[in-house]
Amino acid sequence: MLTMNYTYRIYPTARQQTLMLEWLETCRHLYNKCLRDLKDWIASRKCSLFSCSLVREYIISPDIPFPSYLEQKRQLTQWKKVNPFYKDVHSQVTQDVVKRLHNTWESFKNRGFGFPRYKKYGRYQSFLFPQFANNPIKGNTIKLPKIGEVIINCHRPIPEGFKVKGVRIVSRARGTIWYAVVSIQCDVNVPDPLPFGRGIGIDIGLESFLVTSDNFRVEPSLFFRKLQGRLKVLQRRVSRKNKRSKNWEKAQLKVARLHHKIANSRKNFHFQTSHILCDQADMIFVEDINFKMSAKGFVGKQMLDGGFGQFRDLLSWVCWKRGKYFSQVDHKYTSQICPECGTHTGKKQLKERVHICPECNYQTTRDHASGRVILNRGLESVVPMDCRERKLSGNGVLSGVSCLDKCRSRNTNLRGLEARTLSYG
Ligand SMILES: [Zn+2]
C-alpha cells in the first residue's frame, strides 16, 4: 500500500474562511477538553485509595475506566448534547480530534517525553476529513463536507490509480493562507531501493551547508539572515502597537506572512539540493546526528536556520522517489578519523577547518574528510557479508601504532573499499 500526500493551496471565500476558523476553535476546545479529562484521571490515580494526602485526593471513582480513545469517542455524543456547538463541525472531524490527542498520548508513552499540551488560541491549525467516497477535486474546486466547494490550485493532477483517502485542511499565517493536504493511496507495493552503484557521503555543517565525499559543496543560503533585517523591523513595529489592537493585529499578520515565506523558500532550497545530490549518485549516506540536540548549543540559531532535520527527511523522501538508496550511519567520531588510513586523529576544535593526518599525511578540508568517513561507513554497512570478509582478510594488521581503538580498527578494514563503486560478484 502506497500513501502519499499532495499539498495544494486553496482559496476559501470570506464566509468559508470564517467557518473554517470557527471549526478550528471548536476543535481546539474539544481537544483541550479531552486532555483535561485525561489529566484529571491520571492525577486521581496518583495517590492510593487508603492514604489520601493533603495534596492529592482520590476524586474520580475507581469504576470509571481510563479515558481511552474509544471511551472518549463514545462520550463525544454526550458532550455534543451539552455543547451544541460541537455539532456544527462535521462529525468525523470531531472524532479525529479525539484521535489526534490519543496519538500524541501514545507516542508520549512510547518515547517517554512530549506529554500532550493544552493548545493555546491560534495554536490549533489543522483539521482532517478522514474519509472520502470519491475524489473531491473537480476542475479547480474541491468539495468539502459542510464547507462546500472551495477553489483549489490543482497544480498537479492526482495520478491514475490513486484514491483520495483523506484531506487535511491547514491554516497558515494567522488564518490567511490555507492549504489542503490530500493523502492519496494506491494498491501497489513499491520496494525500497536497494544499494547499488556509486555512493556519496554527506557531511552537513555550518561553514558550507553540505559537503559530499567528492568535495562538492553546497553553500548555505541563509534566508533567515537575509530576511532577518526585514523581520526585525516588522517585529519592532508589532512591539510599538497596543497589544490586541487592530493595528497590532495587522502588524502581527505581516510578521506571520514573512515567517511563512522564509519557511517556504527554505523548503524549496532543500528540495532543489536533494535533487542535485540524487543526480550525482545511486547511494546517499548521511550522519544520524540529532540536530535538535545540537541546536541547543551555542551555534543553535544557525543550526535551526539551516533546518538540517527537515533537509534529511526531505532527502530521504526524494531518494526514495527517485529510486536511490538512502541510509544513515553512525555519527560518532566522523570528524576525528582519517578517511585514507583510518587513524584516529583526535578531537578537532570547531575552528580547525583542515584535516592533516599524522600517519599518512593526507590533507583536505575538515568537512570533506568527514564526508568521506561517512561514505566509508555507509559502504561498509551495505557490502554483502561474504564480500566484506574477503576485503578483511586481505588487509591484515596495521604496523606500528595499531591500538585497540574500536573506531579505528573498524575503519582500517575499509582500505580495500577505496574504490567508490560497489560491485557484487
Ligand atoms: Zn591518514
CSV table of C-alpha atoms and ligand atoms in Angstrom, one decimal:
chain,number,residue,atom,x,y,z
A,1,MET,CA,0.0,0.0,0.0
A,2,LEU,CA,1.5,3.3,-1.1
A,3,THR,CA,0.4,6.5,0.6
A,4,MET,CA,1.5,10.0,-0.5
A,5,ASN,CA,0.5,13.5,0.5
A,6,TYR,CA,-0.1,16.2,-2.1
A,7,THR,CA,-0.4,19.7,-0.9
A,8,TYR,CA,-2.5,22.3,-2.7
A,9,ARG,CA,-3.1,25.9,-2.0
A,10,ILE,CA,-6.8,26.6,-1.5
A,11,TYR,CA,-8.6,29.9,-1.7
A,12,PRO,CA,-11.7,29.9,0.5
A,13,THR,CA,-14.2,32.7,0.3
A,14,ALA,CA,-14.5,35.1,3.3
A,15,ARG,CA,-17.5,33.1,4.5
A,16,GLN,CA,-15.8,29.8,4.2
A,17,GLN,CA,-12.7,31.2,5.9
A,18,THR,CA,-14.7,32.4,8.9
A,19,LEU,CA,-16.4,29.0,9.1
A,20,MET,CA,-13.1,27.1,9.0
A,21,LEU,CA,-11.6,29.3,11.7
A,22,GLU,CA,-14.7,28.6,13.8
A,23,TRP,CA,-14.2,24.9,13.3
A,24,LEU,CA,-10.6,25.2,14.3
A,25,GLU,CA,-11.6,26.9,17.5
A,26,THR,CA,-14.2,24.2,18.2
A,27,CYS,CA,-11.7,21.5,17.6
A,28,ARG,CA,-9.3,23.2,19.9
A,29,HIS,CA,-11.9,23.4,22.6
A,30,LEU,CA,-12.7,19.7,22.2
A,31,TYR,CA,-9.0,18.8,22.2
A,32,ASN,CA,-8.4,20.7,25.4
A,33,LYS,CA,-11.5,19.1,27.0
A,34,CYS,CA,-10.3,15.6,26.2
A,35,LEU,CA,-6.9,16.4,27.6
A,36,ARG,CA,-8.5,17.8,30.7
A,37,ASP,CA,-10.3,14.5,31.3
A,38,LEU,CA,-7.2,12.5,30.6
A,39,LYS,CA,-5.1,14.6,33.0
A,40,ASP,CA,-7.7,14.5,35.8
A,41,TRP,CA,-8.0,10.8,35.5
A,42,ILE,CA,-4.2,10.3,35.8
A,43,ALA,CA,-4.0,12.8,38.7
A,44,SER,CA,-6.7,10.9,40.5
A,45,ARG,CA,-4.7,7.7,40.3
A,46,LYS,CA,-1.5,9.1,41.7
A,47,CYS,CA,-2.5,8.6,45.3
A,48,SER,CA,-3.7,5.3,46.7
A,49,LEU,CA,-7.3,4.8,47.9
A,50,PHE,CA,-6.4,4.4,51.5
A,51,SER,CA,-3.9,7.1,52.1
A,52,CYS,CA,-5.3,10.4,50.9
A,53,SER,CA,-2.8,13.1,51.3
A,54,LEU,CA,-3.3,16.8,51.7
A,55,VAL,CA,-2.0,17.4,48.2
A,56,ARG,CA,-3.9,14.8,46.2
A,57,GLU,CA,-7.3,13.5,46.6
A,58,TYR,CA,-8.9,10.4,45.1
A,59,ILE,CA,-11.7,12.3,43.4
A,60,ILE,CA,-12.6,10.1,40.5
A,61,SER,CA,-14.5,6.9,41.4
A,62,PRO,CA,-12.5,3.7,40.8
A,63,ASP,CA,-15.1,2.3,38.5
A,64,ILE,CA,-14.6,5.0,35.9
A,65,PRO,CA,-12.5,3.5,33.2
A,66,PHE,CA,-9.4,5.1,31.7
A,67,PRO,CA,-10.5,7.8,29.1
A,68,SER,CA,-9.1,5.9,26.1
A,69,TYR,CA,-9.8,6.8,22.5
A,70,LEU,CA,-12.8,4.6,22.2
A,71,GLU,CA,-14.2,5.7,25.6
A,72,GLN,CA,-13.8,9.4,24.7
A,73,LYS,CA,-15.2,8.8,21.3
A,74,ARG,CA,-18.3,7.3,22.9
A,75,GLN,CA,-18.6,10.2,25.3
A,76,LEU,CA,-18.5,12.6,22.4
A,77,THR,CA,-22.1,12.0,21.7
A,78,GLN,CA,-23.0,13.1,25.2
A,79,TRP,CA,-20.8,16.2,25.0
A,80,LYS,CA,-22.5,17.2,21.8
A,81,LYS,CA,-25.7,17.4,23.8
A,82,VAL,CA,-24.2,19.7,26.4
A,83,ASN,CA,-22.1,21.7,24.0
A,84,PRO,CA,-24.3,22.0,20.9
A,85,PHE,CA,-21.7,24.0,19.0
A,86,TYR,CA,-19.7,20.8,18.6
A,87,LYS,CA,-22.4,19.7,16.2
A,88,ASP,CA,-21.6,22.5,13.8
A,89,VAL,CA,-18.4,20.6,12.9
A,90,HIS,CA,-18.5,17.6,10.7
A,91,SER,CA,-18.7,14.5,13.0
A,92,GLN,CA,-15.8,12.6,11.5
A,93,VAL,CA,-13.7,15.7,12.0
A,94,THR,CA,-14.5,15.9,15.7
A,95,GLN,CA,-13.7,12.2,16.1
A,96,ASP,CA,-10.4,12.8,14.5
A,97,VAL,CA,-9.6,15.5,17.1
A,98,VAL,CA,-10.0,12.8,19.8
A,99,LYS,CA,-7.8,10.5,17.9
A,100,ARG,CA,-5.2,13.2,17.5
A,101,LEU,CA,-4.9,13.6,21.2
A,102,HIS,CA,-4.6,9.9,21.7
A,103,ASN,CA,-1.9,9.6,19.1
A,104,THR,CA,0.1,12.2,20.9
A,105,TRP,CA,-0.6,10.4,24.2
A,106,GLU,CA,0.5,7.0,22.7
A,107,SER,CA,3.7,8.5,21.3
A,108,PHE,CA,4.4,10.1,24.7
A,109,LYS,CA,4.1,6.7,26.3
A,110,ASN,CA,6.4,5.2,23.7
A,111,ARG,CA,9.1,7.8,23.9
A,112,GLY,CA,8.8,8.9,27.5
A,113,PHE,CA,8.6,12.6,26.6
A,114,GLY,CA,6.3,15.0,24.9
A,115,PHE,CA,3.3,14.9,27.2
A,116,PRO,CA,0.3,16.4,25.2
A,117,ARG,CA,-0.2,20.0,25.9
A,118,TYR,CA,-3.1,22.3,26.0
A,119,LYS,CA,-3.5,24.2,22.8
A,120,LYS,CA,-3.5,28.0,23.1
A,121,TYR,CA,-5.6,30.2,21.0
A,122,GLY,CA,-4.3,30.1,17.4
A,123,ARG,CA,-2.2,27.0,18.0
A,124,TYR,CA,-4.7,24.6,16.6
A,125,GLN,CA,-4.1,24.9,12.9
A,126,SER,CA,-5.5,22.0,11.0
A,127,PHE,CA,-8.4,19.5,10.9
A,128,LEU,CA,-8.8,16.3,8.9
A,129,PHE,CA,-11.6,14.8,6.9
A,130,PRO,CA,-10.6,11.2,7.3
A,131,GLN,CA,-12.8,9.6,4.6
A,132,PHE,CA,-13.9,10.3,1.1
A,133,ALA,CA,-16.1,8.1,-1.0
A,134,ASN,CA,-14.8,9.5,-4.2
A,135,ASN,CA,-12.4,12.1,-5.5
A,136,PRO,CA,-13.5,15.5,-4.1
A,137,ILE,CA,-11.4,17.5,-6.6
A,138,LYS,CA,-13.2,18.5,-9.7
A,139,GLY,CA,-11.6,21.0,-12.1
A,140,ASN,CA,-10.5,23.9,-9.9
A,141,THR,CA,-12.6,23.2,-6.9
A,142,ILE,CA,-12.5,20.8,-4.0
A,143,LYS,CA,-15.8,19.7,-2.4
A,144,LEU,CA,-15.6,19.6,1.4
A,145,PRO,CA,-18.4,18.3,3.5
A,146,LYS,CA,-20.4,21.1,5.2
A,147,ILE,CA,-18.0,23.7,3.9
A,148,GLY,CA,-18.9,23.4,0.3
A,149,GLU,CA,-16.8,23.9,-2.9
A,150,VAL,CA,-13.5,25.7,-2.3
A,151,ILE,CA,-11.3,27.0,-5.1
A,152,ILE,CA,-8.1,25.0,-5.3
A,153,ASN,CA,-5.0,25.5,-7.3
A,154,CYS,CA,-4.7,22.0,-8.6
A,155,HIS,CA,-1.2,22.4,-10.0
A,156,ARG,CA,-0.6,18.6,-10.2
A,157,PRO,CA,-3.3,16.1,-11.0
A,158,ILE,CA,-3.9,13.1,-8.8
A,159,PRO,CA,-2.2,10.3,-10.6
A,160,GLU,CA,-4.0,7.4,-12.2
A,161,GLY,CA,-4.9,4.5,-9.9
A,162,PHE,CA,-4.7,6.6,-6.7
A,163,LYS,CA,-7.7,7.1,-4.4
A,164,VAL,CA,-8.2,10.0,-2.1
A,165,LYS,CA,-8.1,8.8,1.4
A,166,GLY,CA,-8.4,12.0,3.5
A,167,VAL,CA,-8.0,15.7,3.2
A,168,ARG,CA,-6.4,17.8,5.9
A,169,ILE,CA,-7.1,21.5,5.9
A,170,VAL,CA,-4.2,23.6,7.2
A,171,SER,CA,-4.3,27.2,8.1
A,172,ARG,CA,-1.1,29.3,8.0
A,173,ALA,CA,-0.1,32.8,8.7
A,174,ARG,CA,-2.8,33.5,11.2
A,175,GLY,CA,-5.6,32.0,9.1
A,176,THR,CA,-5.0,34.0,5.9
A,177,ILE,CA,-3.2,31.3,3.9
A,178,TRP,CA,-4.9,27.9,3.5
A,179,TYR,CA,-3.8,24.5,2.2
A,180,ALA,CA,-5.4,21.2,1.5
A,181,VAL,CA,-3.1,18.2,2.1
A,182,VAL,CA,-4.7,15.4,0.1
A,183,SER,CA,-3.4,12.0,1.1
A,184,ILE,CA,-3.8,9.5,-1.7
A,185,GLN,CA,-3.4,5.8,-1.7
A,186,CYS,CA,-2.7,3.1,-4.3
A,187,ASP,CA,-2.8,-0.7,-4.0
A,188,VAL,CA,0.7,-1.3,-5.1
A,189,ASN,CA,3.8,-2.3,-3.3
A,190,VAL,CA,6.9,-0.3,-4.2
A,191,PRO,CA,10.0,-2.0,-2.9
A,192,ASP,CA,12.6,0.2,-1.2
A,193,PRO,CA,15.6,0.9,-3.4
A,194,LEU,CA,18.5,-1.5,-3.0
A,195,PRO,CA,22.1,-0.4,-2.5
A,196,PHE,CA,24.0,-0.4,-5.8
A,197,GLY,CA,26.3,1.7,-7.9
A,198,ARG,CA,28.1,4.9,-6.9
A,199,GLY,CA,27.8,6.2,-3.4
A,200,ILE,CA,28.4,9.6,-1.8
A,201,GLY,CA,28.7,10.5,1.9
A,202,ILE,CA,27.3,13.8,3.0
A,203,ASP,CA,28.6,15.9,5.8
A,204,ILE,CA,26.2,18.6,6.9
A,205,GLY,CA,27.7,21.6,8.6
A,206,LEU,CA,27.7,25.2,9.2
A,207,GLU,CA,30.5,26.6,7.0
A,208,SER,CA,29.1,25.0,3.9
A,209,PHE,CA,25.6,23.8,4.0
A,210,LEU,CA,26.9,20.4,3.0
A,211,VAL,CA,30.0,18.8,1.6
A,212,THR,CA,29.9,15.5,-0.2
A,213,SER,CA,32.7,12.9,-0.3
A,214,ASP,CA,33.6,14.2,-3.8
A,215,ASN,CA,34.2,17.6,-2.3
A,216,PHE,CA,31.1,19.0,-3.9
A,217,ARG,CA,29.9,21.9,-1.9
A,218,VAL,CA,26.6,23.5,-1.4
A,219,GLU,CA,26.8,26.9,0.2
A,220,PRO,CA,24.2,27.8,2.8
A,221,SER,CA,21.6,30.2,1.5
A,222,LEU,CA,20.8,31.9,4.7
A,223,PHE,CA,17.3,33.1,4.0
A,224,PHE,CA,16.8,33.8,7.6
A,225,ARG,CA,19.8,36.1,7.8
A,226,LYS,CA,18.8,37.9,4.6
A,227,LEU,CA,15.3,38.4,5.7
A,228,GLN,CA,16.2,38.9,9.3
A,229,GLY,CA,16.6,42.6,8.9
A,230,ARG,CA,13.1,42.8,7.5
A,231,LEU,CA,11.8,40.6,10.2
A,232,LYS,CA,13.4,42.8,12.9
A,233,VAL,CA,11.7,45.9,11.5
A,234,LEU,CA,8.3,44.2,11.4
A,235,GLN,CA,8.7,42.8,14.9
A,236,ARG,CA,9.7,46.2,16.2
A,237,ARG,CA,6.5,47.6,14.7
A,238,VAL,CA,4.5,45.0,16.5
A,239,SER,CA,6.0,45.8,19.8
A,240,ARG,CA,5.1,49.5,19.4
A,241,LYS,CA,1.4,48.8,18.9
A,242,ASN,CA,-1.1,48.3,21.7
A,243,LYS,CA,-1.5,44.6,22.3
A,244,ARG,CA,-4.5,43.1,20.6
A,245,SER,CA,-5.5,46.3,18.9
A,246,LYS,CA,-6.5,46.4,15.2
A,247,ASN,CA,-3.1,47.8,14.2
A,248,TRP,CA,-1.2,45.2,16.3
A,249,GLU,CA,-3.2,42.5,14.6
A,250,LYS,CA,-2.2,43.9,11.2
A,251,ALA,CA,1.5,44.1,12.1
A,252,GLN,CA,1.4,40.6,13.6
A,253,LEU,CA,0.0,39.3,10.3
A,254,LYS,CA,2.9,40.8,8.4
A,255,VAL,CA,5.4,39.0,10.7
A,256,ALA,CA,3.5,35.8,10.3
A,257,ARG,CA,3.5,36.0,6.5
A,258,LEU,CA,7.2,36.7,6.4
A,259,HIS,CA,7.9,33.7,8.6
A,260,HIS,CA,5.7,31.7,6.2
A,261,LYS,CA,7.7,32.9,3.2
A,262,ILE,CA,11.0,32.1,4.9
A,263,ALA,CA,9.8,28.5,5.7
A,264,ASN,CA,8.6,28.0,2.1
A,265,SER,CA,11.8,29.2,0.5
A,266,ARG,CA,13.9,27.1,2.8
A,267,LYS,CA,11.9,24.0,1.9
A,268,ASN,CA,12.3,24.8,-1.8
A,269,PHE,CA,16.1,25.1,-1.3
A,270,HIS,CA,16.1,21.7,0.5
A,271,PHE,CA,14.2,20.1,-2.4
A,272,GLN,CA,16.5,21.5,-5.0
A,273,THR,CA,19.6,20.4,-3.1
A,274,SER,CA,18.2,16.9,-2.7
A,275,HIS,CA,17.6,16.6,-6.4
A,276,ILE,CA,21.1,17.9,-7.2
A,277,LEU,CA,22.5,15.2,-4.9
A,278,CYS,CA,20.4,12.5,-6.4
A,279,ASP,CA,21.7,13.4,-9.8
A,280,GLN,CA,25.2,12.6,-8.6
A,281,ALA,CA,24.9,9.2,-7.1
A,282,ASP,CA,22.9,6.0,-6.5
A,283,MET,CA,23.5,5.7,-2.8
A,284,ILE,CA,23.5,8.5,-0.4
A,285,PHE,CA,24.7,8.3,3.2
A,286,VAL,CA,24.3,10.9,6.0
A,287,GLU,CA,25.1,11.1,9.7
A,288,ASP,CA,22.4,10.0,12.2
A,289,ILE,CA,23.1,13.1,14.2
A,290,ASN,CA,20.4,14.5,16.4
A,291,PHE,CA,20.1,18.1,15.2
A,292,LYS,CA,17.6,19.1,17.8
A,293,MET,CA,20.2,18.4,20.5
A,294,SER,CA,22.9,20.3,18.6
A,295,ALA,CA,20.7,23.3,18.2
A,296,LYS,CA,20.7,23.8,21.9
A,297,GLY,CA,24.3,24.6,21.8
A,298,PHE,CA,25.9,28.0,21.0
A,299,VAL,CA,25.6,27.5,17.2
A,300,GLY,CA,21.8,27.0,17.8
A,301,LYS,CA,20.5,29.8,15.6
A,302,GLN,CA,22.4,28.8,12.5
A,303,MET,CA,21.6,25.2,13.1
A,304,LEU,CA,17.9,25.9,13.1
A,305,ASP,CA,18.2,28.3,10.2
A,306,GLY,CA,19.7,25.5,8.2
A,307,GLY,CA,16.8,23.3,9.1
A,308,PHE,CA,19.0,20.2,8.8
A,309,GLY,CA,16.5,17.8,10.3
A,310,GLN,CA,14.0,18.8,7.7
A,311,PHE,CA,16.6,18.6,4.9
A,312,ARG,CA,17.5,15.0,5.9
A,313,ASP,CA,13.8,14.0,5.9
A,314,LEU,CA,13.2,15.5,2.5
A,315,LEU,CA,16.4,14.0,1.2
A,316,SER,CA,15.3,10.5,2.2
A,317,TRP,CA,12.0,11.1,0.5
A,318,VAL,CA,13.5,12.4,-2.7
A,319,CYS,CA,15.9,9.5,-2.8
A,320,TRP,CA,13.1,7.0,-2.3
A,321,LYS,CA,11.1,8.7,-5.1
A,322,ARG,CA,14.0,8.6,-7.5
A,323,GLY,CA,15.0,5.0,-6.6
A,324,LYS,CA,18.2,5.9,-4.9
A,325,TYR,CA,19.4,4.1,-1.8
A,326,PHE,CA,19.4,6.3,1.3
A,327,SER,CA,20.9,5.4,4.7
A,328,GLN,CA,22.0,7.0,7.9
A,329,VAL,CA,25.3,6.0,9.5
A,330,ASP,CA,26.8,6.4,13.0
A,331,HIS,CA,27.9,10.0,13.5
A,332,LYS,CA,30.4,9.3,16.2
A,333,TYR,CA,34.0,10.5,15.5
A,334,THR,CA,33.3,11.3,11.9
A,335,SER,CA,35.4,14.4,12.2
A,336,GLN,CA,38.2,12.6,14.1
A,337,ILE,CA,39.1,9.8,11.7
A,338,CYS,CA,41.4,9.9,8.7
A,339,PRO,CA,39.4,8.7,5.6
A,340,GLU,CA,42.6,7.4,3.9
A,341,CYS,CA,44.1,5.2,6.6
A,342,GLY,CA,41.6,5.2,9.4
A,343,THR,CA,43.8,6.7,12.0
A,344,HIS,CA,42.1,8.4,14.9
A,345,THR,CA,43.5,11.9,14.8
A,346,GLY,CA,42.0,13.2,18.0
A,347,LYS,CA,39.3,15.8,18.6
A,348,LYS,CA,39.4,18.8,16.4
A,349,GLN,CA,38.4,22.2,17.7
A,350,LEU,CA,35.5,23.8,15.9
A,351,LYS,CA,37.8,26.4,14.4
A,352,GLU,CA,40.2,23.8,12.9
A,353,ARG,CA,39.0,23.6,9.4
A,354,VAL,CA,41.7,21.4,7.9
A,355,HIS,CA,42.4,17.7,8.3
A,356,ILE,CA,46.0,16.7,8.3
A,357,CYS,CA,46.7,13.1,9.1
A,358,PRO,CA,49.9,12.5,11.1
A,359,GLU,CA,50.0,8.9,9.8
A,360,CYS,CA,49.7,9.1,6.1
A,361,ASN,CA,49.9,12.9,5.5
A,362,TYR,CA,46.6,13.0,3.9
A,363,GLN,CA,45.4,16.6,3.7
A,364,THR,CA,42.0,18.0,3.0
A,365,THR,CA,39.3,20.2,4.5
A,366,ARG,CA,37.7,19.0,7.6
A,367,ASP,CA,34.2,18.6,6.2
A,368,HIS,CA,35.4,16.8,3.1
A,369,ALA,CA,37.3,14.3,5.3
A,370,SER,CA,34.2,13.6,7.4
A,371,GLY,CA,32.1,13.3,4.2
A,372,ARG,CA,34.5,10.6,3.1
A,373,VAL,CA,34.4,8.8,6.5
A,374,ILE,CA,30.6,8.8,6.2
A,375,LEU,CA,30.8,7.3,2.8
A,376,ASN,CA,33.2,4.6,4.1
A,377,ARG,CA,30.9,3.7,6.9
A,378,GLY,CA,27.9,3.7,4.5
A,379,LEU,CA,29.7,1.3,2.1
A,380,GLU,CA,30.7,-0.8,5.0
A,381,SER,CA,27.1,-1.2,6.0
A,382,VAL,CA,25.8,-2.2,2.6
A,383,VAL,CA,28.6,-4.5,1.4
A,384,PRO,CA,27.3,-8.1,1.3
A,385,MET,CA,28.8,-10.2,4.1
A,386,ASP,CA,31.0,-12.6,2.0
A,387,CYS,CA,32.4,-9.7,0.1
A,388,ARG,CA,33.3,-7.8,3.2
A,389,GLU,CA,35.1,-10.8,4.7
A,390,ARG,CA,37.3,-11.1,1.6
A,391,LYS,CA,38.3,-7.5,1.9
A,392,LEU,CA,39.1,-8.0,5.6
A,393,SER,CA,41.4,-10.9,5.2
A,394,GLY,CA,43.4,-9.1,2.5
A,395,ASN,CA,44.2,-6.2,4.9
A,396,GLY,CA,45.9,-7.8,7.8
A,397,VAL,CA,47.1,-5.9,10.8
A,398,LEU,CA,48.4,-2.4,10.6
A,399,SER,CA,52.0,-1.8,11.5
A,400,GLY,CA,53.2,0.2,14.5
A,401,VAL,CA,50.6,2.3,16.1
A,402,SER,CA,47.7,-0.1,15.8
A,403,CYS,CA,45.8,0.3,19.0
A,404,LEU,CA,42.6,-1.2,20.3
A,405,ASP,CA,40.6,1.8,19.4
A,406,LYS,CA,37.3,0.5,18.3
A,407,CYS,CA,36.6,3.0,15.6
A,408,ARG,CA,40.0,2.8,14.2
A,409,SER,CA,40.2,-1.0,13.8
A,410,ARG,CA,36.8,-0.9,12.2
A,411,ASN,CA,37.8,1.7,9.8
A,412,THR,CA,41.1,0.2,8.8
A,413,ASN,CA,39.2,-2.6,7.2
A,414,LEU,CA,37.8,-0.2,4.7
A,415,ARG,CA,41.1,0.5,3.0
A,416,GLY,CA,40.2,-2.2,0.5
A,417,LEU,CA,37.0,-0.5,-0.3
A,418,GLU,CA,38.7,2.6,-1.6
A,419,ALA,CA,37.1,2.2,-5.0
A,420,ARG,CA,33.9,4.2,-4.6
A,421,THR,CA,31.9,2.0,-6.8
A,422,LEU,CA,30.5,-1.2,-5.3
A,423,SER,CA,30.2,-4.2,-7.5
A,424,TYR,CA,28.8,-7.5,-6.4
A,425,GLY,CA,30.1,-10.8,-7.6
B,1,ZN,ZN,45.7,9.0,7.3
